[in-house]
Amino acid sequence: MMGIELTVRPYQRRFIKPLYTAHGLWIWREGLLIRLRDSLGRVGYGEVAPIPWFGSEAVEQAQAFCAARGGEWRSEPVPDGLPATQFGFGCALEDLYRKEGQGDAAIADQEPAIADLCGLLPAGQAALGIVSQRLSQGYSTLKWKIGVFPFEQEMRWLQALWAQIPPATRLRLDANGGLDLAQAEQWLAVCDGINQRARSATIEHLEQPLPPDQVEAMAKLGQRYRTAIALDESVATLAQLETCWAQGWRGVVVVKPAIAGPPQRLQAFCLAHRPRLVFSSVFETPVGRRAALALAGRCACAPTLAPGPALGFGTQGCFDDDWDTLTPTELWNQV
Ligand SMILES: [Mg+2]
């Protein structure tokens, strides 16, 4: 009996505007597309889109794992140290078997409406020049990075931002773990003040105010202020999410499915514990994006009273290519 053929294609995409990260400027997004093909000729696509400075493996490690398979997939488990690779193979296998008896076109396009996505604002003053464009595109949830410039400056820009956004807008502030305790308190006091105003836009949450290992301190902050705190860098992988949960964190958690680990395990965790989730992109191609959005939908499938938080997938149009318009098969043929 023939096994499953594995083919790997590395890709590189250039950001139109390089992104600020804790690691410096992010200019090229690198990853792998993988294709599994069984003896009947059926194919399944998956994507490995690591962010090494966010707790995942490096793309070279994923590549080495794939190369060691020798072009054949024998269903060995992917090691826990390779969470983005776990996601990629988990999705490729799902894709392979879901397509049974279906064509590519039969797979529903799960692209959500803009209003269900969180739009990105550039850090600093640049946000002021782009916010009206984001609103006219249809976003009502926006994200702005803070802790990049001095507090007083960011305060002035925040006030100016408030003059431009309608009351229904929700703003996420993302500190990327860059604040100290005193600065986090300062920001949370400001957020609470804003959130008490009538007929005003609101701060939905302050994301990762403190460094990743300070979960306990963030839990304490969460008890002292009314504005929600979301963990992001602290819960980069499912293993970390499970640890934080076991330690008692019940606040918001940002989940990036593409670097979290096996999709089936993430889904099982979400359905078992019902954490307050915000799903987020890691700037995947359409292959990883479709899989991550489908997973987000499955994790949120229980009836809820209110609409869920916007998906952190307002990341299209960030690259200097047309890949966002391609189907997985078209993309595979192009890279
Ligand atoms: Mg974040």
Short mmCIF file of N, CA, C and O in Angstrom, two decimals, residues 200-298:
data_model
loop_
_atom_site.label_atom_id
_atom_site.label_comp_id
_atom_site.label_asym_id
_atom_site.label_seq_id
_atom_site.Cartn_x
_atom_site.Cartn_y
_atom_site.Cartn_z
N SER A 200 -19.38 57.14 24.44
CA SER A 200 -17.99 57.21 24.00
C SER A 200 -17.58 55.86 23.44
O SER A 200 -18.13 54.82 23.79
N ALA A 201 -16.62 55.89 22.54
CA ALA A 201 -15.98 54.64 22.14
C ALA A 201 -15.36 54.00 23.39
O ALA A 201 -15.16 54.67 24.40
N THR A 202 -15.09 52.71 23.31
CA THR A 202 -14.59 52.01 24.49
C THR A 202 -13.24 51.33 24.22
O THR A 202 -12.90 51.06 23.08
N ILE A 203 -12.53 51.13 25.31
CA ILE A 203 -11.32 50.30 25.24
C ILE A 203 -11.76 48.88 25.53
O ILE A 203 -12.22 48.56 26.63
N GLU A 204 -11.64 48.01 24.55
CA GLU A 204 -12.10 46.64 24.74
C GLU A 204 -11.20 45.87 25.70
O GLU A 204 -11.66 45.18 26.58
N HIS A 205 -9.92 45.98 25.48
CA HIS A 205 -9.00 45.38 26.44
C HIS A 205 -7.60 45.98 26.27
O HIS A 205 -7.29 46.60 25.26
N LEU A 206 -6.80 45.81 27.32
CA LEU A 206 -5.38 46.13 27.25
C LEU A 206 -4.67 44.79 27.10
O LEU A 206 -4.81 43.90 27.93
N GLU A 207 -3.94 44.68 26.00
CA GLU A 207 -3.34 43.40 25.66
C GLU A 207 -1.91 43.32 26.18
O GLU A 207 -1.10 44.22 25.91
N GLN A 208 -1.62 42.27 26.91
CA GLN A 208 -0.28 41.94 27.39
C GLN A 208 0.49 43.17 27.89
O GLN A 208 1.51 43.56 27.30
N PRO A 209 0.00 43.78 28.99
CA PRO A 209 0.73 44.95 29.51
C PRO A 209 2.14 44.59 30.00
O PRO A 209 3.07 45.35 29.76
N LEU A 210 2.28 43.45 30.68
CA LEU A 210 3.56 43.09 31.30
C LEU A 210 4.23 41.96 30.52
O LEU A 210 3.59 41.27 29.73
N PRO A 211 5.52 41.74 30.77
CA PRO A 211 6.25 40.66 30.08
C PRO A 211 5.58 39.30 30.28
O PRO A 211 4.85 39.09 31.25
N PRO A 212 5.84 38.37 29.33
CA PRO A 212 5.13 37.08 29.29
C PRO A 212 5.11 36.29 30.60
O PRO A 212 4.13 35.63 30.91
N ASP A 213 6.20 36.36 31.38
CA ASP A 213 6.25 35.51 32.59
C ASP A 213 5.52 36.12 33.78
O ASP A 213 5.47 35.53 34.84
N GLN A 214 4.92 37.30 33.61
CA GLN A 214 4.29 37.97 34.76
C GLN A 214 2.76 37.81 34.77
O GLN A 214 2.02 38.78 34.97
N VAL A 215 2.32 36.59 34.59
CA VAL A 215 0.88 36.31 34.53
C VAL A 215 0.19 36.62 35.86
O VAL A 215 -0.89 37.19 35.91
N GLU A 216 0.87 36.26 36.95
CA GLU A 216 0.27 36.48 38.26
C GLU A 216 0.06 37.97 38.52
O GLU A 216 -1.00 38.39 39.01
N ALA A 217 1.05 38.78 38.16
CA ALA A 217 0.92 40.23 38.35
C ALA A 217 -0.21 40.78 37.48
O ALA A 217 -0.95 41.69 37.91
N MET A 218 -0.38 40.24 36.29
CA MET A 218 -1.47 40.71 35.42
C MET A 218 -2.83 40.27 35.96
O MET A 218 -3.81 41.00 35.86
N ALA A 219 -2.86 39.08 36.57
CA ALA A 219 -4.11 38.63 37.20
C ALA A 219 -4.50 39.58 38.33
O ALA A 219 -5.66 39.94 38.51
N LYS A 220 -3.49 40.03 39.09
CA LYS A 220 -3.78 40.98 40.19
C LYS A 220 -4.27 42.32 39.64
O LYS A 220 -5.20 42.92 40.18
N LEU A 221 -3.63 42.79 38.55
CA LEU A 221 -4.10 44.04 37.92
C LEU A 221 -5.55 43.88 37.47
O LEU A 221 -6.35 44.81 37.60
N GLY A 222 -5.86 42.70 36.96
CA GLY A 222 -7.21 42.44 36.48
C GLY A 222 -8.26 42.57 37.56
O GLY A 222 -9.42 42.88 37.28
N GLN A 223 -7.84 42.34 38.80
CA GLN A 223 -8.79 42.48 39.91
C GLN A 223 -8.95 43.92 40.34
O GLN A 223 -9.95 44.29 40.95
N ARG A 224 -7.98 44.76 40.03
CA ARG A 224 -8.01 46.15 40.51
C ARG A 224 -8.63 47.12 39.52
O ARG A 224 -9.01 48.22 39.89
N TYR A 225 -8.67 46.74 38.26
CA TYR A 225 -9.22 47.65 37.25
C TYR A 225 -10.37 46.99 36.51
O TYR A 225 -10.45 45.76 36.45
N ARG A 226 -11.25 47.81 35.95
CA ARG A 226 -12.43 47.25 35.28
C ARG A 226 -12.15 46.90 33.84
O ARG A 226 -12.80 46.02 33.27
N THR A 227 -11.21 47.58 33.22
CA THR A 227 -10.87 47.29 31.83
C THR A 227 -10.24 45.90 31.74
O THR A 227 -9.37 45.56 32.54
N ALA A 228 -10.71 45.12 30.78
CA ALA A 228 -10.21 43.75 30.65
C ALA A 228 -8.74 43.74 30.26
O ALA A 228 -8.26 44.61 29.53
N ILE A 229 -8.04 42.74 30.75
CA ILE A 229 -6.66 42.50 30.34
C ILE A 229 -6.64 41.21 29.53
O ILE A 229 -7.28 40.22 29.91
N ALA A 230 -5.95 41.25 28.40
CA ALA A 230 -5.83 40.06 27.55
C ALA A 230 -4.39 39.58 27.55
O ALA A 230 -3.47 40.39 27.44
N LEU A 231 -4.20 38.29 27.70
CA LEU A 231 -2.87 37.72 27.56
C LEU A 231 -2.64 37.37 26.10
O LEU A 231 -3.52 36.85 25.42
N ASP A 232 -1.45 37.67 25.60
CA ASP A 232 -1.11 37.29 24.24
C ASP A 232 0.25 36.57 24.24
O ASP A 232 0.32 35.35 24.16
N GLU A 233 1.32 37.32 24.43
CA GLU A 233 2.65 36.70 24.45
C GLU A 233 2.77 35.61 25.52
O GLU A 233 3.55 34.67 25.38
N SER A 234 2.01 35.73 26.61
CA SER A 234 2.07 34.72 27.68
C SER A 234 1.47 33.39 27.27
O SER A 234 1.73 32.37 27.89
N VAL A 235 0.62 33.41 26.24
CA VAL A 235 -0.08 32.18 25.85
C VAL A 235 0.13 31.89 24.37
O VAL A 235 -0.79 31.56 23.64
N ALA A 236 1.39 32.01 23.93
CA ALA A 236 1.69 31.83 22.51
C ALA A 236 1.35 30.42 22.03
O ALA A 236 0.80 30.24 20.95
N THR A 237 1.64 29.42 22.85
CA THR A 237 1.33 28.05 22.44
C THR A 237 0.24 27.49 23.34
O THR A 237 -0.02 27.99 24.43
N LEU A 238 -0.38 26.42 22.85
CA LEU A 238 -1.44 25.77 23.62
C LEU A 238 -0.93 25.28 24.96
O LEU A 238 -1.62 25.37 25.98
N ALA A 239 0.32 24.80 24.98
CA ALA A 239 0.90 24.33 26.25
C ALA A 239 0.93 25.47 27.27
O ALA A 239 0.61 25.27 28.45
N GLN A 240 1.28 26.68 26.82
CA GLN A 240 1.30 27.83 27.73
C GLN A 240 -0.11 28.23 28.14
O GLN A 240 -0.35 28.61 29.29
N LEU A 241 -1.04 28.14 27.21
CA LEU A 241 -2.43 28.46 27.52
C LEU A 241 -2.96 27.50 28.59
O LEU A 241 -3.61 27.92 29.56
N GLU A 242 -2.62 26.23 28.44
CA GLU A 242 -3.06 25.23 29.42
C GLU A 242 -2.46 25.51 30.79
O GLU A 242 -3.14 25.39 31.82
N THR A 243 -1.18 25.94 30.80
CA THR A 243 -0.53 26.26 32.07
C THR A 243 -1.20 27.46 32.74
O THR A 243 -1.51 27.42 33.94
N CYS A 244 -1.45 28.53 31.97
CA CYS A 244 -2.09 29.72 32.54
C CYS A 244 -3.48 29.39 33.07
O CYS A 244 -3.90 29.88 34.12
N TRP A 245 -4.17 28.54 32.33
CA TRP A 245 -5.52 28.15 32.76
C TRP A 245 -5.44 27.39 34.08
O TRP A 245 -6.20 27.65 35.01
N ALA A 246 -4.48 26.47 34.16
CA ALA A 246 -4.31 25.68 35.38
C ALA A 246 -3.94 26.57 36.56
O ALA A 246 -4.30 26.29 37.70
N GLN A 247 -3.23 27.68 36.25
CA GLN A 247 -2.84 28.60 37.34
C GLN A 247 -3.98 29.56 37.70
O GLN A 247 -3.83 30.39 38.57
N GLY A 248 -5.09 29.46 37.02
CA GLY A 248 -6.26 30.22 37.42
C GLY A 248 -6.60 31.44 36.58
O GLY A 248 -7.51 32.19 36.92
N TRP A 249 -5.87 31.68 35.47
CA TRP A 249 -6.21 32.83 34.64
C TRP A 249 -7.57 32.62 33.98
O TRP A 249 -7.80 31.60 33.33
N ARG A 250 -8.48 33.57 34.17
CA ARG A 250 -9.80 33.47 33.55
C ARG A 250 -10.13 34.73 32.74
O ARG A 250 -11.29 34.95 32.39
N GLY A 251 -9.12 35.57 32.51
CA GLY A 251 -9.33 36.76 31.67
C GLY A 251 -9.30 36.38 30.20
O GLY A 251 -9.32 35.21 29.83
N VAL A 252 -9.22 37.41 29.36
CA VAL A 252 -9.20 37.19 27.92
C VAL A 252 -7.86 36.57 27.51
O VAL A 252 -6.83 36.88 28.10
N VAL A 253 -7.89 35.70 26.52
CA VAL A 253 -6.65 35.18 25.94
C VAL A 253 -6.68 35.33 24.42
O VAL A 253 -7.69 35.04 23.78
N VAL A 254 -5.59 35.83 23.89
CA VAL A 254 -5.44 35.92 22.44
C VAL A 254 -4.84 34.60 21.97
O VAL A 254 -3.83 34.15 22.51
N VAL A 255 -5.50 33.99 21.00
CA VAL A 255 -5.01 32.71 20.48
C VAL A 255 -4.65 32.87 19.01
O VAL A 255 -5.47 33.32 18.21
N LYS A 256 -3.44 32.51 18.69
CA LYS A 256 -2.98 32.51 17.31
C LYS A 256 -2.90 31.05 16.88
O LYS A 256 -1.89 30.38 17.12
N PRO A 257 -3.97 30.56 16.25
CA PRO A 257 -4.02 29.11 15.96
C PRO A 257 -2.80 28.61 15.21
O PRO A 257 -2.32 27.51 15.49
N ALA A 258 -2.27 29.41 14.29
CA ALA A 258 -1.20 28.92 13.42
C ALA A 258 0.11 28.63 14.17
O ALA A 258 0.98 27.94 13.65
N ILE A 259 0.26 29.17 15.38
CA ILE A 259 1.47 28.84 16.15
C ILE A 259 1.11 28.17 17.48
O ILE A 259 1.98 27.98 18.34
N ALA A 260 -0.17 27.81 17.66
CA ALA A 260 -0.60 27.28 18.96
C ALA A 260 -0.31 25.80 19.11
O ALA A 260 -0.18 25.31 20.23
N GLY A 261 -0.23 25.05 18.01
CA GLY A 261 -0.04 23.60 18.11
C GLY A 261 -1.10 22.87 17.30
O GLY A 261 -1.67 23.44 16.37
N PRO A 262 -1.38 21.61 17.67
CA PRO A 262 -2.33 20.82 16.88
C PRO A 262 -3.74 21.43 16.93
O PRO A 262 -4.26 21.67 18.02
N PRO A 263 -4.36 21.67 15.79
CA PRO A 263 -5.67 22.31 15.78
C PRO A 263 -6.74 21.51 16.54
O PRO A 263 -7.57 22.10 17.23
N GLN A 264 -6.66 20.18 16.45
CA GLN A 264 -7.67 19.37 17.13
C GLN A 264 -7.56 19.53 18.66
O GLN A 264 -8.57 19.52 19.37
N ARG A 265 -6.31 19.69 19.14
CA ARG A 265 -6.12 19.82 20.58
C ARG A 265 -6.60 21.19 21.07
O ARG A 265 -7.17 21.32 22.15
N LEU A 266 -6.36 22.22 20.26
CA LEU A 266 -6.84 23.56 20.62
C LEU A 266 -8.36 23.56 20.69
O LEU A 266 -8.97 24.10 21.62
N GLN A 267 -8.99 22.93 19.69
CA GLN A 267 -10.44 22.88 19.67
C GLN A 267 -10.98 22.16 20.91
O GLN A 267 -11.93 22.63 21.57
N ALA A 268 -10.36 21.05 21.27
CA ALA A 268 -10.80 20.29 22.44
C ALA A 268 -10.67 21.13 23.71
O ALA A 268 -11.57 21.14 24.56
N PHE A 269 -9.56 21.87 23.81
CA PHE A 269 -9.37 22.72 24.99
C PHE A 269 -10.46 23.79 25.07
O PHE A 269 -11.05 24.03 26.13
N CYS A 270 -10.74 24.43 23.94
CA CYS A 270 -11.72 25.52 23.92
C CYS A 270 -13.11 25.01 24.27
O CYS A 270 -13.84 25.65 25.03
N LEU A 271 -13.47 23.87 23.73
CA LEU A 271 -14.81 23.35 23.98
C LEU A 271 -14.94 22.85 25.42
O LEU A 271 -16.00 22.93 26.02
N ALA A 272 -13.83 22.38 25.99
CA ALA A 272 -13.88 21.88 27.37
C ALA A 272 -13.94 23.02 28.39
O ALA A 272 -14.64 22.93 29.39
N HIS A 273 -13.19 24.11 28.14
CA HIS A 273 -13.04 25.15 29.17
C HIS A 273 -13.73 26.47 28.86
O HIS A 273 -13.90 27.29 29.75
N ARG A 274 -14.07 26.69 27.61
CA ARG A 274 -14.74 27.94 27.23
C ARG A 274 -13.99 29.19 27.69
O ARG A 274 -14.54 30.05 28.38
N PRO A 275 -12.72 29.31 27.37
CA PRO A 275 -11.99 30.54 27.74
C PRO A 275 -12.52 31.73 26.93
O PRO A 275 -13.18 31.54 25.91
N ARG A 276 -12.26 32.94 27.42
CA ARG A 276 -12.66 34.15 26.69
C ARG A 276 -11.60 34.40 25.62
O ARG A 276 -10.53 34.92 25.90
N LEU A 277 -11.93 34.01 24.39
CA LEU A 277 -10.93 33.96 23.33
C LEU A 277 -11.01 35.12 22.37
O LEU A 277 -12.10 35.56 22.01
N VAL A 278 -9.86 35.59 21.95
CA VAL A 278 -9.77 36.46 20.79
C VAL A 278 -8.82 35.78 19.82
O VAL A 278 -7.65 35.57 20.13
N PHE A 279 -9.34 35.36 18.68
CA PHE A 279 -8.50 34.68 17.70
C PHE A 279 -7.71 35.69 16.88
O PHE A 279 -8.21 36.77 16.58
N SER A 280 -6.52 35.30 16.53
CA SER A 280 -5.65 36.26 15.87
C SER A 280 -4.77 35.61 14.81
O SER A 280 -4.39 34.44 14.91
N SER A 281 -4.47 36.40 13.82
CA SER A 281 -3.65 35.97 12.69
C SER A 281 -2.16 36.09 13.02
O SER A 281 -1.77 36.87 13.90
N VAL A 282 -1.35 35.34 12.31
CA VAL A 282 0.10 35.56 12.36
C VAL A 282 0.60 35.91 10.96
O VAL A 282 1.70 35.58 10.58
N PHE A 283 -0.27 36.58 10.19
CA PHE A 283 0.06 36.96 8.81
C PHE A 283 0.34 35.73 7.96
O PHE A 283 1.38 35.60 7.31
N GLU A 284 -0.65 34.82 7.99
CA GLU A 284 -0.57 33.62 7.18
C GLU A 284 -0.95 33.94 5.74
O GLU A 284 -1.57 34.97 5.46
N THR A 285 -0.65 33.02 4.83
CA THR A 285 -1.20 33.06 3.48
C THR A 285 -2.65 32.57 3.57
O THR A 285 -3.11 32.12 4.63
N PRO A 286 -3.39 32.60 2.45
CA PRO A 286 -4.77 32.09 2.47
C PRO A 286 -4.88 30.64 2.96
O PRO A 286 -5.91 30.25 3.50
N VAL A 287 -3.83 29.85 2.80
CA VAL A 287 -3.90 28.45 3.25
C VAL A 287 -4.05 28.39 4.77
O VAL A 287 -4.97 27.77 5.30
N GLY A 288 -3.16 29.06 5.49
CA GLY A 288 -3.23 29.05 6.94
C GLY A 288 -4.41 29.85 7.45
O GLY A 288 -5.03 29.50 8.45
N ARG A 289 -4.74 30.93 6.73
CA ARG A 289 -5.83 31.80 7.16
C ARG A 289 -7.16 31.05 7.16
O ARG A 289 -7.92 31.12 8.12
N ARG A 290 -7.45 30.34 6.07
CA ARG A 290 -8.70 29.58 6.00
C ARG A 290 -8.79 28.57 7.12
O ARG A 290 -9.84 28.40 7.75
N ALA A 291 -7.68 27.87 7.34
CA ALA A 291 -7.68 26.84 8.38
C ALA A 291 -7.86 27.46 9.77
O ALA A 291 -8.61 26.95 10.60
N ALA A 292 -7.19 28.59 10.01
CA ALA A 292 -7.27 29.24 11.32
C ALA A 292 -8.67 29.80 11.56
O ALA A 292 -9.22 29.68 12.66
N LEU A 293 -9.27 30.39 10.53
CA LEU A 293 -10.63 30.94 10.68
C LEU A 293 -11.66 29.83 10.87
O LEU A 293 -12.59 29.97 11.67
N ALA A 294 -11.48 28.73 10.15
CA ALA A 294 -12.39 27.60 10.33
C ALA A 294 -12.30 27.06 11.75
O ALA A 294 -13.32 26.75 12.39
N LEU A 295 -11.08 26.99 12.25
CA LEU A 295 -10.87 26.52 13.62
C LEU A 295 -11.52 27.48 14.62
O LEU A 295 -12.17 27.06 15.58
N ALA A 296 -11.35 28.79 14.39
CA ALA A 296 -11.97 29.78 15.27
C ALA A 296 -13.48 29.59 15.30
O ALA A 296 -14.12 29.66 16.35
N GLY A 297 -14.06 29.30 14.13
CA GLY A 297 -15.50 29.07 14.06
C GLY A 297 -15.92 27.83 14.84
O GLY A 297 -16.92 27.86 15.55
N ARG A 298 -15.12 26.79 14.75
CA ARG A 298 -15.48 25.55 15.47
C ARG A 298 -15.33 25.72 16.98
O ARG A 298 -16.07 25.13 17.76
#
